[in-house]
Amino acid sequence: MHGTDFAAEPHRLYDQMRAYGPAAPVELAPGVDATLVVQHEMALRVLQNTTLFSRDSRRWAALNEGRISLDSPVLPMMMYRPNVLFTDGAVHLRLRKAVTESLAKLSISRIRRDVEPIADYLIDQFSERGRADLLNDYAKLIPLLLFNKMFGCPADIGDRLTSGMSAMFDGQDDALKGLEQVVTCLQELITLKRREPGEDVTSWLIQHSAGLNDEELRDQLIVLMGAGLEPQRNLIASALLLLLTDGPSERGSGMLVEEAIEHVLWNNPPIANYATHYALQDVDLGGVSVDANSPVVISFAAANSDPALNEARQLASKGAHLGFGAGPHACPAKDPAQVIALTAIERILNALPDLTLAVPQDSLVWRPGPFHRALAALPARFSPTPATRMASALRNLAPTIEPARRPVPQQTPAPAAQQEQRKKGFWSSFLDVFRL
């Protein structure tokens, strides 16, 4: 599942896996074996059965016995951390309560209000060029900047957190280094927010009655950001791709944005395979034997394309697909996730009404990896337009946001100052504009 063939045509391989039954043996990364559940009914049985299956990866026999390389690229996504993804029972309920109640303080209107200026800022970066990579110039950066805002990151921490998260998902060789950088940044953020709380998710988690310690806080933040960044950018990019092409459904550009998002969640869920479980004893999955303490991965993508779901797929039933998981570990933020995608997509389509793909659809490349369904790039072209959206956003948001004062013309900066400018990331630059 780590090769380019799988990335290019995952559904062809899911169909081949069905020959084994409701689940099939797979290799997630070199030397990392697992069982992949490809049937919808069996996926629900595993996701909802806390008696036979655990999410605690400390049970992983192959890892405990030294048969998994410690530099394996899948470890950042699979190794145990004390967060809501890898815990069960009372511990999981305590952590999930802190997470869901903190996220509940983010109103849908606030999320939309936060996405809009970020989208305008990013569109202004490329609107005068008449071309852009809608994934790397837009869809990837929307959640990175938004989450810095939602979690209350100051400029320096936000820049380093952004680069660390990107490394976790983008570069296999840098995945572990990226995780280390993220951990360091989040510890700095927690220390800051304990001292200077604000109206942000980090502060709300710290203040929650569950009384999370620093390690628990750090690991809830890692899962919240990680579980949002990769899926969100893939959802935005895949929905934009669908809206800019005719597609196999022959609905293509005639779709509403909401329909495109739902179509992606059904057919190309942004996290295609995950929710790793560990059998508490040897089990039989419809004729497929699974050893105790070995990983069982749920294929949301294969379950959604299960032939038994033909009627539900034709009706586009929102209650049937597994795009946001199911059971006690189902995504607690599916409504915010859809609002973020909807707002980001509407914003760019309204700003650039003649947006089209810049390359043939069949030339697009999908990133290899066992867990995601992710484009490597989404080149687009459009009529160049002036980069004036930020000025409008600032006028609309005043007086709650103070725009940066226009700098006084100066002589060419000294080399040290030039170096400092080059070091600035997107979050620092965004804050320079808004002076939040």
Short mmCIF file of C-alpha atoms in Angstrom, two decimals:
data_model
loop_
_atom_site.label_atom_id
_atom_site.label_comp_id
_atom_site.label_asym_id
_atom_site.label_seq_id
_atom_site.Cartn_x
_atom_site.Cartn_y
_atom_site.Cartn_z
CA MET A 1 0.00 0.00 0.00
CA HIS A 2 3.04 2.27 -0.03
CA GLY A 3 3.76 2.01 -3.76
CA THR A 4 2.89 4.26 -6.67
CA ASP A 5 0.53 1.65 -8.18
CA PHE A 6 -1.67 1.78 -5.09
CA ALA A 7 -1.60 5.60 -5.08
CA ALA A 8 -2.62 5.75 -8.74
CA GLU A 9 -5.46 3.20 -8.63
CA PRO A 10 -6.42 2.28 -5.07
CA HIS A 11 -9.94 1.13 -5.94
CA ARG A 12 -8.61 -1.43 -8.42
CA LEU A 13 -6.52 -2.92 -5.62
CA TYR A 14 -9.42 -2.76 -3.15
CA ASP A 15 -11.45 -4.82 -5.62
CA GLN A 16 -8.63 -7.38 -5.80
CA MET A 17 -8.51 -7.54 -1.99
CA ARG A 18 -12.20 -8.45 -1.86
CA ALA A 19 -11.24 -11.87 -3.23
CA TYR A 20 -9.85 -12.66 0.25
CA GLY A 21 -13.18 -11.83 1.88
CA PRO A 22 -14.15 -8.90 4.12
CA ALA A 23 -10.47 -8.27 4.95
CA ALA A 24 -7.09 -8.88 3.31
CA PRO A 25 -3.39 -9.03 4.25
CA VAL A 26 -1.47 -5.88 3.25
CA GLU A 27 1.92 -4.23 3.68
CA LEU A 28 1.58 -0.65 4.96
CA ALA A 29 5.29 0.13 4.59
CA PRO A 30 8.34 -2.05 3.95
CA GLY A 31 8.28 -4.71 6.66
CA VAL A 32 5.02 -3.49 8.24
CA ASP A 33 2.24 -6.05 7.78
CA ALA A 34 -1.41 -5.54 8.68
CA THR A 35 -4.92 -6.71 7.88
CA LEU A 36 -7.08 -4.27 5.90
CA VAL A 37 -10.87 -4.40 6.36
CA VAL A 38 -12.53 -3.70 2.99
CA GLN A 39 -16.18 -4.60 3.68
CA HIS A 40 -18.56 -1.99 5.10
CA GLU A 41 -20.37 -4.32 7.50
CA MET A 42 -17.10 -5.73 8.88
CA ALA A 43 -15.64 -2.24 9.21
CA LEU A 44 -18.57 -1.23 11.41
CA ARG A 45 -18.23 -4.41 13.49
CA VAL A 46 -14.57 -3.68 14.21
CA LEU A 47 -15.07 0.06 14.80
CA GLN A 48 -17.88 -0.57 17.28
CA ASN A 49 -16.54 -3.66 19.08
CA THR A 50 -14.55 -2.60 22.14
CA THR A 51 -14.62 -6.13 23.58
CA LEU A 52 -12.52 -7.80 20.87
CA PHE A 53 -10.48 -4.83 19.60
CA SER A 54 -8.31 -2.16 21.22
CA ARG A 55 -6.85 1.06 19.83
CA ASP A 56 -3.80 0.87 22.13
CA SER A 57 -0.78 0.31 19.87
CA ARG A 58 1.37 -0.70 22.83
CA ARG A 59 -0.15 -4.13 22.12
CA TRP A 60 1.52 -4.26 18.68
CA ALA A 61 3.47 -7.50 18.88
CA ALA A 62 5.73 -6.94 15.87
CA LEU A 63 6.82 -3.55 17.22
CA ASN A 64 7.39 -4.89 20.73
CA GLU A 65 9.46 -7.76 19.36
CA GLY A 66 11.72 -5.47 17.33
CA ARG A 67 10.41 -6.58 13.94
CA ILE A 68 9.41 -3.02 12.97
CA SER A 69 12.17 -0.53 12.19
CA LEU A 70 12.08 2.45 14.52
CA ASP A 71 12.58 4.77 11.55
CA SER A 72 9.60 3.32 9.66
CA PRO A 73 7.63 6.17 8.03
CA VAL A 74 4.32 4.84 9.39
CA LEU A 75 5.36 5.04 13.06
CA PRO A 76 4.40 8.72 13.55
CA MET A 77 0.85 7.74 12.57
CA MET A 78 0.74 4.42 14.46
CA MET A 79 2.86 4.54 17.61
CA TYR A 80 1.15 5.01 20.96
CA ARG A 81 0.57 8.41 22.49
CA PRO A 82 -1.82 9.14 25.39
CA ASN A 83 -4.50 10.75 23.23
CA VAL A 84 -8.04 10.00 22.12
CA LEU A 85 -6.86 7.93 19.12
CA PHE A 86 -4.82 5.38 21.06
CA THR A 87 -6.78 4.89 24.28
CA ASP A 88 -9.79 2.85 25.34
CA GLY A 89 -12.42 2.74 28.07
CA ALA A 90 -12.46 5.28 30.89
CA VAL A 91 -9.20 6.93 29.80
CA HIS A 92 -10.57 7.48 26.32
CA LEU A 93 -13.87 8.86 27.65
CA ARG A 94 -12.03 11.35 29.89
CA LEU A 95 -9.80 12.60 27.06
CA ARG A 96 -12.60 12.68 24.49
CA LYS A 97 -14.80 14.72 26.85
CA ALA A 98 -12.04 17.33 27.18
CA VAL A 99 -11.57 17.44 23.41
CA THR A 100 -15.24 17.56 22.39
CA GLU A 101 -16.20 20.15 25.00
CA SER A 102 -13.27 22.37 24.04
CA LEU A 103 -14.07 22.11 20.34
CA ALA A 104 -17.74 22.85 21.09
CA LYS A 105 -16.74 26.39 22.09
CA LEU A 106 -15.79 27.06 18.46
CA SER A 107 -18.99 28.27 16.83
CA ILE A 108 -19.59 27.52 13.17
CA SER A 109 -19.92 31.25 12.47
CA ARG A 110 -16.55 31.91 14.12
CA ILE A 111 -14.89 29.20 12.04
CA ARG A 112 -16.30 30.62 8.83
CA ARG A 113 -15.27 34.11 9.91
CA ASP A 114 -11.72 32.90 10.54
CA VAL A 115 -11.42 30.98 7.26
CA GLU A 116 -12.51 33.88 5.03
CA PRO A 117 -9.61 36.31 5.67
CA ILE A 118 -7.09 33.47 5.53
CA ALA A 119 -8.50 32.41 2.16
CA ASP A 120 -8.40 36.03 0.93
CA TYR A 121 -4.80 36.38 2.10
CA LEU A 122 -3.72 33.25 0.24
CA ILE A 123 -5.62 34.11 -2.94
CA ASP A 124 -3.93 37.51 -2.95
CA GLN A 125 -0.55 35.75 -3.02
CA PHE A 126 -1.18 34.30 -6.48
CA SER A 127 -4.21 36.07 -8.03
CA GLU A 128 -2.10 38.42 -10.17
CA ARG A 129 -0.12 35.52 -11.69
CA GLY A 130 -3.09 33.89 -13.38
CA ARG A 131 -1.94 30.45 -12.25
CA ALA A 132 -1.55 28.55 -8.99
CA ASP A 133 -1.15 25.14 -7.45
CA LEU A 134 -4.49 24.91 -5.67
CA LEU A 135 -3.13 22.22 -3.35
CA ASN A 136 0.20 23.62 -2.20
CA ASP A 137 -0.64 27.32 -2.59
CA TYR A 138 -4.12 27.08 -1.09
CA ALA A 139 -5.72 23.86 0.20
CA LYS A 140 -2.63 22.86 2.19
CA LEU A 141 -2.18 26.28 3.78
CA ILE A 142 -5.79 27.01 4.74
CA PRO A 143 -5.89 24.52 7.65
CA LEU A 144 -2.29 25.23 8.68
CA LEU A 145 -3.02 28.93 9.18
CA LEU A 146 -6.51 28.36 10.55
CA PHE A 147 -5.32 25.92 13.19
CA ASN A 148 -2.60 28.33 14.30
CA LYS A 149 -5.42 30.81 14.87
CA MET A 150 -7.76 28.31 16.57
CA PHE A 151 -5.04 27.07 18.90
CA GLY A 152 -3.70 30.53 19.73
CA CYS A 153 -0.19 30.20 18.27
CA PRO A 154 2.07 33.27 18.31
CA ALA A 155 4.15 33.95 15.20
CA ASP A 156 7.37 32.07 16.00
CA ILE A 157 5.67 28.94 17.36
CA GLY A 158 3.16 28.99 14.51
CA ASP A 159 5.84 29.09 11.82
CA ARG A 160 7.77 26.16 13.31
CA LEU A 161 4.60 24.20 13.99
CA THR A 162 3.52 24.70 10.36
CA SER A 163 6.82 23.39 8.97
CA GLY A 164 6.90 20.48 11.43
CA MET A 165 3.37 19.35 10.57
CA SER A 166 4.17 19.58 6.86
CA ALA A 167 7.22 17.38 7.35
CA MET A 168 5.17 14.78 9.24
CA PHE A 169 2.84 14.33 6.28
CA ASP A 170 4.96 15.25 3.26
CA GLY A 171 8.46 13.87 3.61
CA GLN A 172 8.87 10.26 4.59
CA ASP A 173 12.52 10.80 5.51
CA ASP A 174 11.63 13.83 7.64
CA ALA A 175 8.51 12.43 9.31
CA LEU A 176 10.13 11.67 12.66
CA LYS A 177 12.06 14.96 12.69
CA GLY A 178 8.81 16.77 11.95
CA LEU A 179 7.13 15.04 14.87
CA GLU A 180 9.97 16.07 17.20
CA GLN A 181 9.62 19.68 16.09
CA VAL A 182 5.85 19.60 16.59
CA VAL A 183 6.24 18.19 20.11
CA THR A 184 8.72 20.93 21.04
CA CYS A 185 6.49 23.69 19.64
CA LEU A 186 3.39 22.42 21.41
CA GLN A 187 5.19 22.23 24.75
CA GLU A 188 6.19 25.87 24.30
CA LEU A 189 2.59 26.74 23.43
CA ILE A 190 1.21 24.94 26.50
CA THR A 191 3.70 26.71 28.77
CA LEU A 192 2.69 30.05 27.24
CA LYS A 193 -1.04 29.39 27.54
CA ARG A 194 -0.79 28.27 31.14
CA ARG A 195 0.77 31.66 31.82
CA GLU A 196 -1.32 33.74 29.40
CA PRO A 197 -4.63 31.98 28.54
CA GLY A 198 -6.76 33.23 25.67
CA GLU A 199 -9.93 32.44 23.75
CA ASP A 200 -8.49 29.42 21.96
CA VAL A 201 -8.64 25.62 22.01
CA THR A 202 -5.29 25.25 23.80
CA SER A 203 -6.44 27.44 26.69
CA TRP A 204 -9.81 25.67 26.89
CA LEU A 205 -8.11 22.27 27.07
CA ILE A 206 -5.84 23.53 29.85
CA GLN A 207 -8.81 24.91 31.78
CA HIS A 208 -11.00 21.81 31.33
CA SER A 209 -12.13 19.98 34.46
CA ALA A 210 -10.43 16.77 33.21
CA GLY A 211 -7.19 18.31 34.49
CA LEU A 212 -4.93 17.20 31.63
CA ASN A 213 -1.21 17.18 32.39
CA ASP A 214 1.32 18.61 29.93
CA GLU A 215 1.91 15.29 28.17
CA GLU A 216 -1.81 14.71 27.74
CA LEU A 217 -2.33 18.28 26.54
CA ARG A 218 0.49 18.00 24.03
CA ASP A 219 -0.80 14.73 22.64
CA GLN A 220 -4.41 15.90 22.33
CA LEU A 221 -3.13 18.90 20.37
CA ILE A 222 -1.05 16.64 18.12
CA VAL A 223 -4.03 14.48 17.27
CA LEU A 224 -6.35 17.47 16.81
CA MET A 225 -3.97 19.20 14.43
CA GLY A 226 -2.77 16.08 12.66
CA ALA A 227 -6.27 14.67 12.27
CA GLY A 228 -7.40 17.97 10.82
CA LEU A 229 -4.55 19.12 8.58
CA GLU A 230 -4.07 16.17 6.24
CA PRO A 231 -7.77 15.30 5.83
CA GLN A 232 -8.78 18.93 5.42
CA ARG A 233 -6.35 19.79 2.68
CA ASN A 234 -7.17 16.56 0.82
CA LEU A 235 -10.90 17.20 1.11
CA ILE A 236 -10.56 20.75 -0.23
CA ALA A 237 -8.25 19.74 -3.09
CA SER A 238 -10.25 16.67 -4.16
CA ALA A 239 -13.53 18.62 -4.10
CA LEU A 240 -11.96 21.41 -6.16
CA LEU A 241 -10.71 18.83 -8.64
CA LEU A 242 -14.21 17.42 -8.96
CA LEU A 243 -15.73 20.86 -9.45
CA LEU A 244 -13.20 21.78 -12.14
CA THR A 245 -13.71 18.61 -14.21
CA ASP A 246 -16.59 16.67 -15.68
CA GLY A 247 -15.54 13.58 -13.75
CA PRO A 248 -16.93 10.05 -14.09
CA SER A 249 -20.24 11.05 -12.52
CA GLU A 250 -20.99 13.44 -15.40
CA ARG A 251 -22.08 16.00 -12.81
CA GLY A 252 -18.73 17.74 -12.53
CA SER A 253 -18.82 21.51 -12.70
CA GLY A 254 -22.62 21.49 -12.37
CA MET A 255 -22.33 20.25 -8.79
CA LEU A 256 -23.00 22.36 -5.76
CA VAL A 257 -20.00 22.68 -3.46
CA GLU A 258 -21.82 20.68 -0.76
CA GLU A 259 -22.44 17.87 -3.29
CA ALA A 260 -18.78 17.81 -4.31
CA ILE A 261 -17.67 17.51 -0.68
CA GLU A 262 -20.11 14.66 -0.07
CA HIS A 263 -19.01 12.95 -3.29
CA VAL A 264 -15.38 13.04 -2.11
CA LEU A 265 -16.29 11.66 1.31
CA TRP A 266 -18.04 8.77 -0.40
CA ASN A 267 -15.60 8.01 -3.20
CA ASN A 268 -12.17 9.35 -2.22
CA PRO A 269 -12.23 9.98 1.55
CA PRO A 270 -9.18 12.11 2.41
CA ILE A 271 -8.02 9.62 5.03
CA ALA A 272 -8.66 6.43 3.10
CA ASN A 273 -7.24 3.83 5.48
CA TYR A 274 -6.64 4.27 9.21
CA ALA A 275 -8.34 3.68 12.61
CA THR A 276 -5.84 0.94 13.48
CA HIS A 277 -7.17 -1.64 15.95
CA TYR A 278 -5.43 -4.53 17.69
CA ALA A 279 -7.25 -7.83 18.24
CA LEU A 280 -7.25 -8.80 21.91
CA GLN A 281 -7.20 -12.47 20.87
CA ASP A 282 -6.94 -14.47 17.67
CA VAL A 283 -10.06 -13.60 15.66
CA ASP A 284 -11.74 -14.63 12.44
CA LEU A 285 -12.93 -11.81 10.18
CA GLY A 286 -15.32 -13.62 7.88
CA GLY A 287 -12.81 -16.33 6.99
CA VAL A 288 -9.68 -14.17 7.36
CA SER A 289 -7.60 -15.12 10.41
CA VAL A 290 -6.04 -12.30 12.44
CA ASP A 291 -3.46 -12.95 15.16
CA ALA A 292 -3.84 -11.30 18.54
CA ASN A 293 -1.99 -7.99 18.92
CA SER A 294 -1.54 -7.47 15.18
CA PRO A 295 -2.79 -4.30 13.43
CA VAL A 296 -6.22 -4.27 11.81
CA VAL A 297 -6.64 -1.17 9.63
CA ILE A 298 -10.05 0.04 8.46
CA SER A 299 -10.31 1.02 4.80
CA PHE A 300 -12.92 3.77 4.79
CA ALA A 301 -12.48 4.07 1.03
CA ALA A 302 -13.00 0.37 0.32
CA ALA A 303 -15.90 0.14 2.79
CA ASN A 304 -17.60 3.06 1.07
CA SER A 305 -17.23 1.36 -2.32
CA ASP A 306 -18.52 -1.98 -0.99
CA PRO A 307 -20.89 -3.37 -3.68
CA ALA A 308 -23.42 -4.07 -0.89
CA LEU A 309 -23.84 -0.28 -0.52
CA ASN A 310 -24.94 0.39 -4.08
CA GLU A 311 -28.39 1.66 -3.07
CA ALA A 312 -27.03 3.91 -0.32
CA ARG A 313 -24.41 5.27 -2.72
CA GLN A 314 -27.03 6.06 -5.34
CA LEU A 315 -29.03 7.96 -2.73
CA ALA A 316 -25.82 9.64 -1.48
CA SER A 317 -26.93 8.79 2.03
CA LYS A 318 -24.87 10.87 4.47
CA GLY A 319 -25.45 8.37 7.24
CA ALA A 320 -23.86 5.43 5.43
CA HIS A 321 -20.36 6.51 4.43
CA LEU A 322 -17.42 6.17 6.79
CA GLY A 323 -15.64 9.37 5.77
CA PHE A 324 -15.59 10.46 9.42
CA GLY A 325 -15.33 6.99 10.94
CA ALA A 326 -17.83 5.39 13.32
CA GLY A 327 -18.10 4.03 16.84
CA PRO A 328 -16.53 5.52 19.99
CA HIS A 329 -13.59 6.97 18.05
CA ALA A 330 -15.62 8.69 15.31
CA CYS A 331 -14.38 12.14 14.35
CA PRO A 332 -15.75 14.69 16.85
CA ALA A 333 -15.32 17.61 14.45
CA LYS A 334 -17.07 16.59 11.24
CA ASP A 335 -19.29 19.69 11.16
CA PRO A 336 -16.38 22.15 11.54
CA ALA A 337 -14.38 20.15 8.97
CA GLN A 338 -17.13 20.48 6.37
CA VAL A 339 -17.62 24.18 7.09
CA ILE A 340 -13.89 24.84 6.64
CA ALA A 341 -13.87 23.01 3.29
CA LEU A 342 -17.11 24.63 2.14
CA THR A 343 -15.93 28.14 3.00
CA ALA A 344 -12.48 27.70 1.45
CA ILE A 345 -13.90 26.31 -1.79
CA GLU A 346 -16.65 28.92 -2.11
CA ARG A 347 -14.17 31.70 -1.42
CA ILE A 348 -11.79 30.78 -4.23
CA LEU A 349 -14.53 29.95 -6.75
CA ASN A 350 -16.14 33.33 -6.13
CA ALA A 351 -12.80 35.16 -6.31
CA LEU A 352 -11.65 33.41 -9.51
CA PRO A 353 -14.84 32.54 -11.43
CA ASP A 354 -13.03 31.25 -14.56
CA LEU A 355 -10.79 28.88 -12.59
CA THR A 356 -9.87 25.79 -14.64
CA LEU A 357 -7.38 22.94 -14.50
CA ALA A 358 -4.05 23.81 -16.12
CA VAL A 359 -3.21 20.19 -17.03
CA PRO A 360 -5.20 17.16 -18.23
CA GLN A 361 -6.88 15.39 -15.34
CA ASP A 362 -5.22 12.07 -16.13
CA SER A 363 -1.77 13.66 -15.72
CA LEU A 364 -2.36 14.53 -12.05
CA VAL A 365 -0.24 12.59 -9.57
CA TRP A 366 -1.50 11.14 -6.28
CA ARG A 367 0.93 11.01 -3.36
CA PRO A 368 2.03 7.51 -2.33
CA GLY A 369 1.18 6.46 1.20
CA PRO A 370 -0.98 3.86 2.92
CA PHE A 371 -3.28 6.17 4.86
CA HIS A 372 -4.29 9.14 2.71
CA ARG A 373 -5.90 9.82 -0.65
CA ALA A 374 -3.95 12.93 -1.58
CA LEU A 375 -3.01 14.82 -4.70
CA ALA A 376 0.63 15.87 -5.06
CA ALA A 377 -0.39 19.07 -6.85
CA LEU A 378 -3.44 20.68 -8.46
CA PRO A 379 -2.27 23.16 -11.14
CA ALA A 380 -4.91 25.67 -12.23
CA ARG A 381 -5.17 28.78 -14.35
CA PHE A 382 -7.51 31.79 -14.36
CA SER A 383 -7.71 35.40 -15.48
CA PRO A 384 -5.26 37.49 -13.41
CA THR A 385 -6.99 39.74 -10.90
CA PRO A 386 -5.64 42.46 -8.56
CA ALA A 387 -4.53 41.37 -5.10
CA THR A 388 -7.00 43.60 -3.26
CA ARG A 389 -9.00 41.10 -1.23
CA MET A 390 -7.08 41.70 1.99
CA ALA A 391 -7.94 45.39 1.94
CA SER A 392 -11.63 44.51 1.67
CA ALA A 393 -11.33 41.95 4.46
CA LEU A 394 -9.70 44.46 6.76
CA ARG A 395 -12.42 47.02 6.07
CA ASN A 396 -15.13 44.44 6.79
CA LEU A 397 -13.51 43.25 10.02
CA ALA A 398 -12.57 46.66 11.46
CA PRO A 399 -12.42 47.66 14.24
CA THR A 400 -11.88 44.15 15.66
CA ILE A 401 -8.68 43.76 13.63
CA GLU A 402 -6.07 46.45 13.37
CA PRO A 403 -4.33 46.45 9.98
CA ALA A 404 -0.59 46.72 9.91
CA ARG A 405 0.58 50.26 9.37
CA ARG A 406 2.14 50.89 5.99
CA PRO A 407 5.88 50.84 6.55
CA VAL A 408 7.86 54.02 6.09
CA PRO A 409 10.16 53.71 3.07
CA GLN A 410 13.63 52.73 4.21
CA GLN A 411 16.97 52.04 2.73
CA THR A 412 17.84 48.50 1.69
CA PRO A 413 17.84 46.39 4.87
CA ALA A 414 21.08 45.10 6.28
CA PRO A 415 21.98 41.46 5.56
CA ALA A 416 20.81 40.38 9.04
CA ALA A 417 17.41 41.97 8.48
CA GLN A 418 17.14 40.37 5.05
CA GLN A 419 17.88 37.00 6.60
CA GLU A 420 15.17 37.56 9.22
CA GLN A 421 12.65 38.37 6.46
CA ARG A 422 13.54 35.15 4.63
CA LYS A 423 12.98 33.13 7.81
CA LYS A 424 9.41 34.33 8.20
CA GLY A 425 6.78 31.74 7.49
CA PHE A 426 3.20 32.10 6.30
CA TRP A 427 1.85 32.53 9.82
CA SER A 428 4.24 35.36 10.67
CA SER A 429 3.44 37.06 7.38
CA PHE A 430 -0.29 36.67 7.97
CA LEU A 431 0.03 38.19 11.45
CA ASP A 432 2.07 41.06 10.03
CA VAL A 433 -0.94 41.95 7.89
CA PHE A 434 -3.58 41.60 10.61
CA ARG A 435 -1.58 42.48 13.75
CA LEU A 436 -3.79 40.16 15.76
#
